[in-house]
Coordinates of C-alpha atoms in Angstrom, one line a residue:
M255 CA 8.2 -1.7 -41.3
D256 CA 10.3 1.2 -40.1
I257 CA 12.0 2.0 -36.8
F258 CA 8.9 3.7 -35.4
S259 CA 6.9 0.4 -35.8
F260 CA 9.5 -1.3 -33.7
V261 CA 9.3 1.4 -31.1
Q262 CA 5.5 1.0 -31.1
L263 CA 5.9 -2.8 -30.8
F264 CA 8.2 -2.8 -27.8
G265 CA 6.5 0.1 -26.2
G266 CA 3.2 -1.8 -26.5
L267 CA 4.9 -4.9 -25.0
A268 CA 6.1 -2.8 -22.1
F269 CA 2.6 -1.4 -21.6
F270 CA 1.2 -5.0 -21.8
L271 CA 3.6 -6.4 -19.2
Y272 CA 3.2 -3.5 -16.8
G273 CA -0.6 -3.6 -17.2
M274 CA -0.6 -7.3 -16.5
T275 CA 1.7 -6.9 -13.4
L276 CA -0.6 -4.1 -12.1
L277 CA -3.7 -6.1 -12.7
S278 CA -2.3 -9.2 -11.1
D279 CA -1.0 -7.4 -8.0
S280 CA -4.3 -5.5 -7.4
L281 CA -6.3 -8.7 -7.9
K282 CA -4.2 -10.5 -5.3
K283 CA -4.6 -7.6 -2.8
T284 CA -8.3 -7.4 -3.5
A285 CA -8.7 -11.1 -3.0
G286 CA -7.2 -10.8 0.5
G287 CA -7.0 -13.8 2.7
R288 CA -9.4 -15.8 0.4
L289 CA -6.5 -17.0 -1.7
E290 CA -4.8 -18.5 1.3
K291 CA -8.0 -20.1 2.5
L292 CA -8.6 -21.5 -1.0
L293 CA -5.1 -23.0 -1.1
R294 CA -5.5 -24.6 2.3
K295 CA -8.5 -26.5 1.0
A296 CA -6.4 -28.1 -1.7
T297 CA -5.7 -31.1 0.5
D298 CA -5.5 -34.7 -0.7
N299 CA -8.3 -34.3 -3.2
P300 CA -6.6 -33.7 -6.6
F301 CA -9.9 -32.7 -8.3
K302 CA -10.4 -30.0 -5.6
G303 CA -6.8 -28.8 -6.2
L304 CA -7.5 -28.7 -9.9
T305 CA -10.5 -26.5 -9.4
I306 CA -8.8 -24.2 -6.9
G307 CA -5.7 -23.9 -9.2
A308 CA -8.0 -22.7 -12.1
V309 CA -9.9 -20.3 -9.9
I310 CA -6.8 -18.7 -8.4
T311 CA -5.0 -18.4 -11.7
I312 CA -8.1 -16.7 -13.2
A313 CA -8.1 -14.4 -10.2
I314 CA -4.4 -13.4 -10.4
Q315 CA -4.1 -13.7 -14.2
S316 CA -0.8 -15.5 -14.1
S317 CA 0.1 -19.2 -14.2
S318 CA 3.7 -18.3 -13.6
A319 CA 2.9 -16.4 -10.4
M320 CA 0.8 -19.4 -9.3
T321 CA 3.6 -21.8 -9.8
V322 CA 6.1 -19.5 -8.0
M323 CA 3.6 -19.3 -5.1
L324 CA 3.4 -23.1 -5.0
V325 CA 7.2 -23.4 -4.8
G326 CA 7.1 -21.0 -1.9
F327 CA 4.2 -22.9 -0.2
V328 CA 6.1 -26.2 -0.4
N329 CA 9.3 -24.6 0.7
S330 CA 7.5 -23.1 3.7
G331 CA 5.7 -26.3 4.6
I332 CA 2.2 -25.0 3.8
M333 CA 1.6 -27.7 1.2
D334 CA 2.9 -31.1 0.4
L335 CA 4.3 -32.0 -3.0
G336 CA 1.4 -34.2 -3.9
Q337 CA -1.1 -31.4 -3.1
T338 CA 0.4 -29.1 -5.7
I339 CA -0.1 -31.3 -8.8
G340 CA -3.8 -30.8 -9.1
V341 CA -3.3 -27.0 -8.6
I342 CA -0.7 -26.9 -11.4
F343 CA -3.1 -28.6 -13.8
G344 CA -5.8 -26.2 -12.8
S345 CA -3.5 -23.3 -13.3
D346 CA -2.7 -24.4 -16.8
I347 CA -6.4 -24.3 -17.6
G348 CA -7.1 -21.0 -15.8
T349 CA -4.3 -19.1 -17.7
T350 CA -6.1 -19.6 -21.0
L351 CA -8.7 -17.0 -20.0
T352 CA -6.2 -14.3 -20.8
A353 CA -6.1 -15.3 -24.4
W354 CA -9.9 -15.1 -24.6
I355 CA -9.8 -11.6 -23.1
L356 CA -7.1 -10.5 -25.6
S357 CA -9.2 -11.9 -28.5
L358 CA -11.4 -8.8 -28.1
S359 CA -8.8 -7.0 -30.1
G360 CA -10.0 -8.8 -33.1
I361 CA -13.5 -7.4 -33.0
D362 CA -14.5 -5.7 -36.3
S363 CA -17.1 -3.1 -35.2
K364 CA -17.8 -1.6 -38.6
D365 CA -20.8 0.7 -37.9
N366 CA -22.2 -1.3 -34.9
V367 CA -22.2 1.0 -31.9
F368 CA -22.4 -2.0 -29.4
L369 CA -19.4 -3.8 -31.0
R370 CA -17.5 -0.6 -31.1
L371 CA -17.8 -0.3 -27.4
L372 CA -16.3 -3.8 -27.0
E373 CA -13.2 -2.7 -28.9
P374 CA -10.2 -2.4 -26.5
K375 CA -9.3 1.0 -27.8
C376 CA -12.7 2.2 -26.6
F377 CA -13.6 0.3 -23.4
S378 CA -10.0 0.3 -22.1
L379 CA -10.0 4.1 -22.0
I380 CA -13.3 4.0 -20.1
F381 CA -11.8 1.6 -17.6
A382 CA -8.8 3.8 -17.3
L383 CA -10.9 6.8 -16.5
I384 CA -13.0 5.0 -13.9
G385 CA -9.9 3.5 -12.4
I386 CA -8.0 6.7 -12.0
L387 CA -11.1 8.4 -10.5
M388 CA -11.4 5.6 -7.9
I389 CA -7.7 5.9 -7.0
M390 CA -7.8 9.7 -6.6
A391 CA -11.2 10.1 -5.0
S392 CA -11.7 7.0 -2.8
K393 CA -10.4 7.0 0.8
K394 CA -10.9 3.3 1.3
Q395 CA -7.9 1.1 0.3
K396 CA -10.0 -1.7 -1.2
K397 CA -11.7 0.8 -3.6
K398 CA -8.3 2.1 -4.6
E399 CA -7.2 -1.5 -5.3
I400 CA -10.2 -2.0 -7.6
G401 CA -9.3 1.2 -9.3
T402 CA -5.7 0.0 -9.8
M403 CA -7.1 -3.2 -11.2
L404 CA -9.2 -1.4 -13.8
L405 CA -6.3 0.9 -14.7
G406 CA -4.0 -2.2 -15.0
F407 CA -6.5 -3.9 -17.3
A408 CA -6.8 -0.7 -19.4
I409 CA -3.0 -0.4 -19.8
L410 CA -2.8 -4.1 -20.7
M411 CA -5.4 -3.8 -23.5
Q412 CA -3.9 -0.5 -24.7
G413 CA -0.5 -2.3 -25.0
M414 CA -2.2 -5.0 -27.0
T415 CA -3.7 -2.4 -29.3
M416 CA -0.3 -0.7 -29.8
M417 CA 1.3 -4.1 -30.6
S418 CA -1.4 -4.8 -33.1
G419 CA -1.0 -1.4 -34.7
S420 CA 2.8 -1.9 -35.0
M421 CA 2.2 -5.1 -37.0
A422 CA 0.0 -3.5 -39.7
P423 CA 2.9 -2.6 -42.1
L424 CA 3.9 -6.3 -42.1
R425 CA 0.9 -7.2 -44.2
E426 CA 2.6 -5.8 -47.3
M427 CA 6.0 -7.4 -46.7
D428 CA 6.8 -10.6 -48.6
S429 CA 9.9 -11.2 -46.5
F430 CA 7.7 -11.4 -43.4
T431 CA 5.5 -14.0 -45.1
R432 CA 8.6 -16.1 -45.9
I433 CA 9.8 -15.9 -42.2
L434 CA 6.4 -17.1 -41.0
T435 CA 6.4 -19.9 -43.5
A436 CA 9.5 -21.3 -41.7
F437 CA 7.3 -21.9 -38.6
N438 CA 5.3 -24.5 -40.6
N439 CA 8.2 -26.8 -39.3
P440 CA 6.7 -27.9 -36.0
M441 CA 10.1 -28.2 -34.2
L442 CA 11.2 -24.7 -35.3
G443 CA 7.8 -23.3 -34.2
V444 CA 8.0 -25.0 -30.7
L445 CA 11.6 -23.7 -30.3
A446 CA 10.6 -20.1 -31.2
G447 CA 7.7 -20.1 -28.9
T448 CA 9.8 -21.5 -26.0
I449 CA 12.6 -19.0 -26.5
V450 CA 10.4 -15.9 -26.8
T451 CA 8.2 -16.9 -23.8
G452 CA 11.3 -17.9 -21.8
V453 CA 12.8 -14.4 -22.4
I454 CA 9.8 -12.4 -21.5
Q455 CA 8.6 -14.9 -18.8
S456 CA 5.0 -14.6 -19.7
S457 CA 3.0 -17.0 -21.9
A458 CA 0.1 -14.5 -21.9
A459 CA 2.5 -11.9 -23.4
S460 CA 3.8 -14.3 -26.1
I461 CA 0.3 -15.4 -26.9
G462 CA -0.7 -11.7 -27.1
I463 CA 2.1 -11.0 -29.5
L464 CA 1.0 -14.0 -31.6
Q465 CA -2.6 -12.7 -31.6
S466 CA -1.2 -9.3 -32.8
I467 CA 0.7 -11.0 -35.7
S468 CA -2.5 -12.9 -36.6
L469 CA -4.2 -9.5 -37.3
T470 CA -1.9 -9.1 -40.3
G471 CA -3.7 -12.0 -42.0
K472 CA -0.4 -13.8 -42.8
L473 CA -0.5 -16.3 -39.9
T474 CA -1.9 -19.8 -40.5
W475 CA -3.0 -22.6 -38.2
G476 CA 0.0 -24.6 -39.2
M477 CA 2.4 -21.8 -38.2
A478 CA 0.6 -20.9 -34.9
I479 CA 0.0 -24.3 -33.4
P480 CA 3.7 -25.2 -32.7
I481 CA 4.4 -21.7 -31.4
I482 CA 1.6 -22.0 -28.9
M483 CA 3.0 -25.3 -27.8
G484 CA 6.4 -23.8 -27.3
A485 CA 4.9 -20.8 -25.4
N486 CA 3.5 -23.3 -22.9
I487 CA 7.0 -24.7 -22.3
G488 CA 8.7 -21.3 -22.1
T489 CA 6.4 -20.1 -19.3
C490 CA 8.2 -22.6 -17.0
M491 CA 11.3 -20.4 -17.0
T492 CA 9.9 -18.3 -14.1
A493 CA 9.3 -21.4 -12.0
I494 CA 12.8 -22.7 -12.9
L495 CA 14.4 -19.4 -11.7
S496 CA 12.3 -19.4 -8.5
S497 CA 13.4 -22.9 -7.6
I498 CA 17.0 -21.8 -7.0
G499 CA 18.1 -22.3 -3.4
V500 CA 14.9 -24.0 -2.1
S501 CA 14.2 -27.3 -0.5
K502 CA 14.1 -30.6 -2.4
D503 CA 10.3 -30.8 -2.5
A504 CA 10.1 -27.2 -3.7
K505 CA 12.4 -28.1 -6.6
R506 CA 10.2 -31.0 -7.4
V507 CA 7.2 -28.7 -7.9
T508 CA 9.2 -27.0 -10.7
V509 CA 10.1 -30.4 -12.2
I510 CA 6.4 -31.4 -12.2
H511 CA 5.5 -28.1 -13.9
V512 CA 8.1 -28.5 -16.6
A513 CA 7.3 -32.3 -17.1
I514 CA 3.6 -31.6 -17.7
K515 CA 4.4 -29.0 -20.4
V516 CA 7.2 -31.0 -22.1
I517 CA 5.4 -34.4 -22.0
G518 CA 2.2 -32.7 -23.2
T519 CA 4.0 -31.0 -26.1
I520 CA 5.8 -34.2 -27.1
L521 CA 2.5 -36.1 -27.1
W522 CA 0.8 -33.4 -29.2
L523 CA 3.7 -33.4 -31.7
I524 CA 3.6 -37.2 -32.1
I525 CA -0.2 -37.7 -32.1
F526 CA -1.4 -34.5 -33.8
Y527 CA 1.2 -34.4 -36.6
S528 CA 0.9 -38.1 -37.2
V529 CA -2.9 -37.6 -37.8
V530 CA -2.1 -34.6 -39.9
A531 CA 0.2 -36.6 -42.1
V532 CA -2.5 -39.2 -42.7
V533 CA -5.6 -37.1 -42.9
N534 CA -4.0 -33.9 -44.3
F535 CA -6.3 -31.3 -42.6
S536 CA -7.0 -28.4 -45.0
F537 CA -7.4 -25.9 -42.2
M538 CA -3.7 -26.0 -41.4
D539 CA -3.0 -23.7 -44.4
K540 CA -5.9 -21.4 -43.6
Q541 CA -5.6 -18.0 -41.8
I542 CA -5.9 -18.1 -38.0
G543 CA -7.4 -15.2 -36.1
V544 CA -7.1 -14.1 -32.5
V545 CA -10.1 -16.2 -31.5
G546 CA -8.5 -19.3 -33.2
I547 CA -5.4 -18.8 -31.1
A548 CA -7.4 -18.6 -27.9
V549 CA -9.3 -21.7 -28.9
F550 CA -6.2 -23.8 -29.6
H551 CA -4.5 -22.5 -26.5
S552 CA -7.5 -23.7 -24.4
I553 CA -7.8 -27.0 -26.2
F554 CA -4.0 -27.7 -25.8
N555 CA -4.1 -27.2 -22.0
I556 CA -7.4 -28.9 -21.4
V557 CA -6.4 -32.0 -23.4
N558 CA -3.1 -32.0 -21.7
T559 CA -4.9 -32.1 -18.3
I560 CA -7.2 -34.9 -19.5
L561 CA -4.3 -37.0 -20.7
L562 CA -1.8 -36.5 -17.8
F563 CA -4.0 -35.8 -14.8
P564 CA -4.7 -39.5 -14.2
F565 CA -0.9 -40.0 -13.9
S566 CA -0.4 -37.5 -11.1
K567 CA 1.3 -40.1 -8.8
Q568 CA 3.7 -41.1 -11.6
L569 CA 4.6 -37.4 -12.1
E570 CA 5.3 -37.1 -8.4
K571 CA 7.6 -40.2 -8.6
L572 CA 9.3 -38.8 -11.7
A573 CA 10.0 -35.5 -9.8
K574 CA 11.4 -37.5 -6.8
F575 CA 13.6 -39.6 -9.2
I576 CA 15.0 -36.5 -10.9
V577 CA 15.5 -34.6 -7.6
K578 CA 17.0 -37.3 -5.3
E579 CA 16.3 -37.6 -1.6
S580 CA 19.0 -36.5 0.7
D581 CA 19.7 -37.2 4.4
E582 CA 19.5 -33.5 5.3
E583 CA 16.4 -31.7 4.0
K584 CA 16.3 -28.0 4.3
E585 CA 14.4 -26.7 7.4
M586 CA 11.0 -25.2 6.5
I587 CA 11.3 -21.4 6.4
L588 CA 9.3 -18.4 5.5
D589 CA 9.8 -18.2 1.7
E590 CA 10.2 -14.8 0.1
R591 CA 8.3 -16.1 -2.9
L592 CA 5.2 -15.9 -0.8
M593 CA 5.7 -12.1 -0.9
L594 CA 4.3 -12.1 -4.4
T595 CA 1.0 -12.4 -2.6
P596 CA 1.5 -10.3 0.6
T597 CA -1.7 -11.5 2.3
I598 CA -0.5 -15.1 2.1
A599 CA 2.9 -14.0 3.3
V600 CA 1.3 -12.4 6.3
G601 CA -0.9 -15.4 7.0
E602 CA 2.1 -17.8 6.9
S603 CA 4.0 -15.4 9.2
A604 CA 1.1 -15.8 11.6
N605 CA 1.5 -19.6 11.4
F606 CA 5.2 -19.3 12.3
V607 CA 4.3 -17.1 15.3
T608 CA 1.9 -19.8 16.4
K609 CA 4.7 -22.4 16.1
M610 CA 6.9 -20.0 18.1
F611 CA 4.5 -19.4 21.1
T612 CA 3.7 -23.1 21.1
K613 CA 7.4 -23.8 21.8
V614 CA 7.4 -21.0 24.4
S615 CA 4.4 -22.5 26.2
N616 CA 5.9 -26.0 26.1
G617 CA 9.2 -24.7 27.5
L618 CA 7.6 -22.8 30.3
D619 CA 5.4 -25.7 31.3
K620 CA 8.5 -28.0 31.5
A621 CA 10.5 -25.4 33.5
T622 CA 7.7 -24.8 36.1
D623 CA 7.2 -28.6 36.3
M624 CA 10.9 -29.1 37.1
L625 CA 10.9 -26.5 39.8
M626 CA 7.8 -28.0 41.5
N627 CA 8.5 -31.7 40.9
G628 CA 12.2 -32.1 40.5
F629 CA 14.8 -31.9 37.8
N630 CA 14.3 -33.9 34.6
S631 CA 17.3 -34.2 32.2
E632 CA 15.2 -34.8 29.1
D633 CA 13.0 -31.8 29.7
Y634 CA 16.1 -29.7 30.4
E635 CA 17.6 -30.6 27.0
A636 CA 14.3 -30.0 25.3
I637 CA 14.0 -26.5 26.9
M638 CA 17.5 -25.6 25.8
E639 CA 16.9 -26.8 22.3
N640 CA 13.6 -25.0 22.3
E641 CA 15.2 -21.8 23.4
E642 CA 17.6 -21.8 20.4
K643 CA 14.7 -22.4 18.0
I644 CA 12.6 -19.6 19.6
D645 CA 15.5 -17.2 19.1
S646 CA 15.8 -18.2 15.5
Y647 CA 12.0 -17.8 15.1
E648 CA 12.3 -14.2 16.4
D649 CA 15.1 -13.3 14.0
H650 CA 13.5 -15.0 11.0
I651 CA 10.0 -13.7 11.5
G652 CA 11.1 -10.2 12.4
S653 CA 13.4 -9.8 9.3
Y654 CA 10.8 -11.4 7.0
L655 CA 8.0 -9.1 8.2
M656 CA 10.3 -6.0 8.0
K657 CA 11.2 -6.9 4.4
L658 CA 7.5 -7.6 3.6
T659 CA 6.2 -4.3 5.0
T660 CA 9.1 -2.2 3.6
N661 CA 9.1 -3.6 0.0
H662 CA 5.5 -4.5 -0.6
H663 CA 2.2 -2.6 -0.3
L664 CA -0.1 -4.1 2.3
N665 CA -3.8 -3.5 2.8
E666 CA -4.8 -2.1 6.2
I667 CA -5.7 -5.5 7.8
D668 CA -2.3 -7.0 6.8
K669 CA -0.5 -3.9 8.1
M670 CA -2.2 -4.3 11.5
S671 CA -1.4 -8.0 11.6
S672 CA 2.2 -7.5 10.7
S673 CA 2.6 -4.7 13.3
K674 CA 1.0 -6.9 15.9
M675 CA 3.3 -9.8 15.2
L676 CA 6.4 -7.6 15.2
Q677 CA 5.5 -6.3 18.6
V678 CA 4.8 -9.7 20.3
I679 CA 7.6 -11.9 18.9
G680 CA 10.2 -10.1 21.1
E681 CA 7.9 -10.7 24.1
F682 CA 7.6 -14.4 23.3
E683 CA 11.4 -14.6 22.8
R684 CA 11.9 -13.1 26.3
L685 CA 9.4 -15.7 27.8
G686 CA 11.5 -18.4 26.1
D687 CA 14.6 -17.0 27.7
H688 CA 13.1 -17.1 31.2
A689 CA 12.0 -20.7 30.6
S690 CA 15.7 -21.6 30.1
Y691 CA 16.7 -19.5 33.1
M692 CA 14.3 -21.4 35.4
A693 CA 15.4 -24.7 33.9
K694 CA 19.0 -23.7 34.7
S695 CA 17.9 -22.9 38.3
A696 CA 16.4 -26.4 38.5
E697 CA 19.6 -27.9 37.1
E698 CA 21.7 -25.9 39.7
L699 CA 19.5 -27.2 42.5
K700 CA 20.2 -30.8 41.3
S701 CA 23.9 -30.5 40.5
K702 CA 24.7 -28.7 43.8
N703 CA 22.3 -30.9 45.8
I704 CA 20.5 -27.8 47.2
S705 CA 17.1 -28.1 48.9
F706 CA 14.9 -25.3 49.8
S707 CA 13.3 -24.9 53.2
D708 CA 9.7 -25.9 53.7
S709 CA 8.7 -22.2 53.8
A710 CA 10.5 -21.5 50.5
K711 CA 8.9 -24.6 48.9
E712 CA 5.5 -23.4 50.1
E713 CA 6.0 -20.0 48.5
L714 CA 7.1 -21.5 45.2
S715 CA 4.0 -23.8 45.3
R716 CA 1.9 -20.6 45.2
I717 CA 3.8 -18.4 42.8
L718 CA 4.6 -20.9 40.1
P719 CA 0.9 -21.9 39.4
A720 CA 0.2 -18.1 39.3
V721 CA 3.0 -17.6 36.7
R722 CA 1.7 -20.6 34.7
E723 CA -1.7 -19.1 34.7
V724 CA -0.5 -15.6 33.6
Y725 CA 1.5 -16.8 30.6
T726 CA -1.2 -19.3 29.6
M727 CA -3.7 -16.4 29.6
A728 CA -1.4 -14.2 27.6
I729 CA -0.8 -16.8 24.9
K730 CA -4.5 -17.6 24.7
C731 CA -5.2 -13.8 24.6
Y732 CA -3.0 -13.4 21.6
E733 CA -4.2 -16.5 19.9
T734 CA -7.9 -15.5 20.2
G735 CA -7.4 -11.8 19.9
K736 CA -10.0 -11.1 22.6
A737 CA -9.5 -7.9 24.6
D738 CA -11.6 -9.1 27.5
T739 CA -9.1 -11.9 28.2
A740 CA -6.4 -9.3 28.3
M741 CA -8.2 -7.3 31.0
D742 CA -7.7 -10.1 33.5
I743 CA -3.9 -10.3 33.1
G744 CA -3.1 -7.0 34.7
P745 CA -4.5 -7.8 38.2
L746 CA -2.8 -11.2 38.2
R747 CA 0.5 -9.5 37.1
I748 CA 0.2 -7.2 40.1
V749 CA -0.5 -10.1 42.5
I750 CA 2.6 -11.9 41.1
S751 CA 4.7 -8.7 41.6
E752 CA 3.5 -8.4 45.2
M753 CA 4.2 -12.1 45.8
C754 CA 7.8 -11.7 44.5
E755 CA 8.4 -8.7 46.9
A756 CA 6.8 -10.5 49.8
F757 CA 8.7 -13.7 49.3
K758 CA 12.0 -11.9 48.9
A759 CA 11.4 -10.2 52.2
S760 CA 10.5 -13.6 53.8
H761 CA 13.7 -15.1 52.4
V762 CA 15.8 -12.3 54.0
E763 CA 14.1 -13.1 57.3
R764 CA 15.0 -16.8 56.9
L765 CA 18.6 -15.9 56.1
A766 CA 18.7 -13.8 59.3
E767 CA 17.3 -16.7 61.3
G768 CA 19.8 -19.2 59.6
V769 CA 17.0 -21.3 58.1
C770 CA 18.3 -20.7 54.6
T771 CA 21.8 -20.3 53.2
V772 CA 23.2 -17.6 50.9
E773 CA 23.6 -20.2 48.1
Q774 CA 19.9 -21.1 48.4
G775 CA 19.1 -17.5 48.3
F776 CA 20.8 -16.8 45.0
V777 CA 18.8 -19.6 43.3
F778 CA 15.5 -18.6 45.0
N779 CA 15.9 -14.9 44.0
D780 CA 16.7 -16.0 40.4
I781 CA 13.5 -17.9 40.2
L782 CA 11.5 -15.0 41.7
Y783 CA 13.1 -12.6 39.2
S784 CA 12.0 -14.9 36.3
C785 CA 8.5 -15.1 37.7
G786 CA 8.2 -11.3 37.8
R787 CA 9.6 -10.9 34.3
I788 CA 7.3 -13.6 32.9
A789 CA 4.3 -11.7 34.4
D790 CA 5.6 -8.4 32.9
H791 CA 6.1 -9.9 29.4
S792 CA 2.7 -11.5 29.6
M793 CA 1.3 -8.1 30.4
N794 CA 3.0 -6.6 27.4
I795 CA 1.5 -9.3 25.1
A796 CA -2.0 -8.6 26.6
A797 CA -1.4 -4.8 26.1
V798 CA -0.6 -5.4 22.3
V799 CA -3.9 -7.3 22.0
Y800 CA -5.7 -4.6 23.8
R801 CA -4.2 -1.9 21.6
F802 CA -5.3 -3.6 18.4
N803 CA -8.8 -4.1 19.7
T804 CA -9.3 -0.3 20.3
A805 CA -10.2 2.3 17.7
D806 CA -7.0 4.4 18.1
T807 CA -4.1 2.1 17.2
S808 CA -1.8 5.1 16.7
N809 CA -1.9 6.0 20.4
Y810 CA 1.4 5.1 21.8
A811 CA 0.3 5.8 25.3
Y812 CA -1.8 2.6 25.2
M813 CA 0.4 0.7 27.6
H814 CA -0.1 3.3 30.4
D815 CA -3.8 3.3 29.6
F816 CA -4.0 -0.4 29.7
K817 CA -2.1 -0.7 33.0
Q818 CA -4.5 1.8 34.5
R819 CA -7.5 -0.1 33.2
T820 CA -6.3 -3.5 34.4
G821 CA -4.8 -2.3 37.7
S822 CA -6.7 -0.2 40.2
S823 CA -10.0 -0.4 38.3
S824 CA -10.1 -4.2 38.3
E825 CA -10.6 -4.7 42.1
D826 CA -12.7 -7.8 41.7
S827 CA -10.1 -9.5 39.5
Y828 CA -7.3 -8.4 41.8
K829 CA -9.1 -9.8 44.9
K830 CA -9.8 -13.0 43.1
Y831 CA -6.2 -13.6 42.3
F832 CA -4.9 -12.3 45.6
D833 CA -7.2 -14.7 47.5
K834 CA -6.2 -17.6 45.2
Y835 CA -2.4 -17.2 45.3
M836 CA -1.3 -14.7 47.9
T837 CA -3.3 -15.7 51.0
K838 CA -2.0 -18.8 52.8
T839 CA -4.6 -21.5 52.6
A840 CA -5.2 -24.2 55.2
D841 CA -3.5 -26.8 53.0
A842 CA -0.4 -24.5 52.5
A843 CA -0.2 -24.0 56.3
K844 CA 0.1 -27.7 57.0

């Protein structure tokens, strides 16, 4: 075996790993939001989690990526620790499909045309041709992703072919046979499999290399079995590295993953080799082929699951014993590991935006209640605490989405969702600010023992319900994404703006008449200012929803267009809100 064989071996490995990455990434993008929906179904039913874990791993062709995703899910609060166990077991079974696909490299076509078409060196080139044509000719992103998937698969299989070809000279080398014989020692074989897989961080790649070696005809069952066991342990390295700097529960996901592999391997070594010592299986010294490696890889993971799956609760307790509880658990955050699957990262960002506007709504409700019904110290503290959290949400979500959109390729739907969130989180943060401003106004009224005149109270009793309605409509509009809801916000915002101007003028008259004091005036104007700004920010949120419900999302004049549509052309809505809030009713006049 000369230097060119080594170049071909490592070049083939590079092709294999790149092809697998390309295939995995395109599969995740093609799957879209279905991956997230599937994972959310992995609730307290471990059997459902097992099935979902197998399905998703088959879809993304990487158990390591699946485990890293689980670490991110737990760290972000999407899943509980117990929910991940079934998914991990399912992932171990799903990853065995790769070895079966790679076993196609062992097909001996001879003169059979059909079998020759099944050879990787033939069909992978056809896949590559179809894939590159789809990438170059298609205008739709989804078809481009399918083309990338086919191209990635072709590169993967071509890498496998190159690795197999590089091994051909080894058939004639006696020294290579002596090296392989050393792996008849189970402990040495497990160690070798663990180290190689840990370095390249892909059990599929190490199994692929092993299948390439088997084509030399020098590899026996006795040599391959412990290496396959070790490869299953080595694949945990990716999860171990991903667990650095995460929450306690996220670390426990990695502990469970490692425990399943290590305990399973120990059981196999004890039980299997004890039986071999007594029965002396003759097949252990026989040649193993690519299909034989795929068979044992599947059997190992399936039997592991059968043996250990009933002890899921005990595995969870073991993880909690190894990673001790602490008084201060890390706050749930958007985990960058979720960016491995951009659609899931976008979906979880949307969940955090929901948490953000829920806090905004609660804060505004409490603030308007205090202005109408009197100061409440508990509500005041809650609003101030909420405001800090809302600020942190804006910073965290904004930086996360910028990193996601800059460093990862998103499909069109995810791009639109990310852009929509980036535009509204600032508006939600401003609404949170005005909740705190109004709470401070209520606190000032209490601390300085200030009381508004009956006229000022009557005006606040009309504008504050209007303000509550406008921000509630805006939040509902964003939550549902319905443009027709957005169209009602413009007229109400105009009414609130007119109310603010009218009530400021009324207050000046009261000052002139000596009914109100300057000190009262400062607080009253601060409240009116916040009311107007809340209506403006609510309008901005509605405008974003309106924009993303129109065909031309690149038109940056959408705000002017939206104001025109929701202003003068919505006379019925305007009159409805004017009559409801601006006109003095009989009750208000009393």
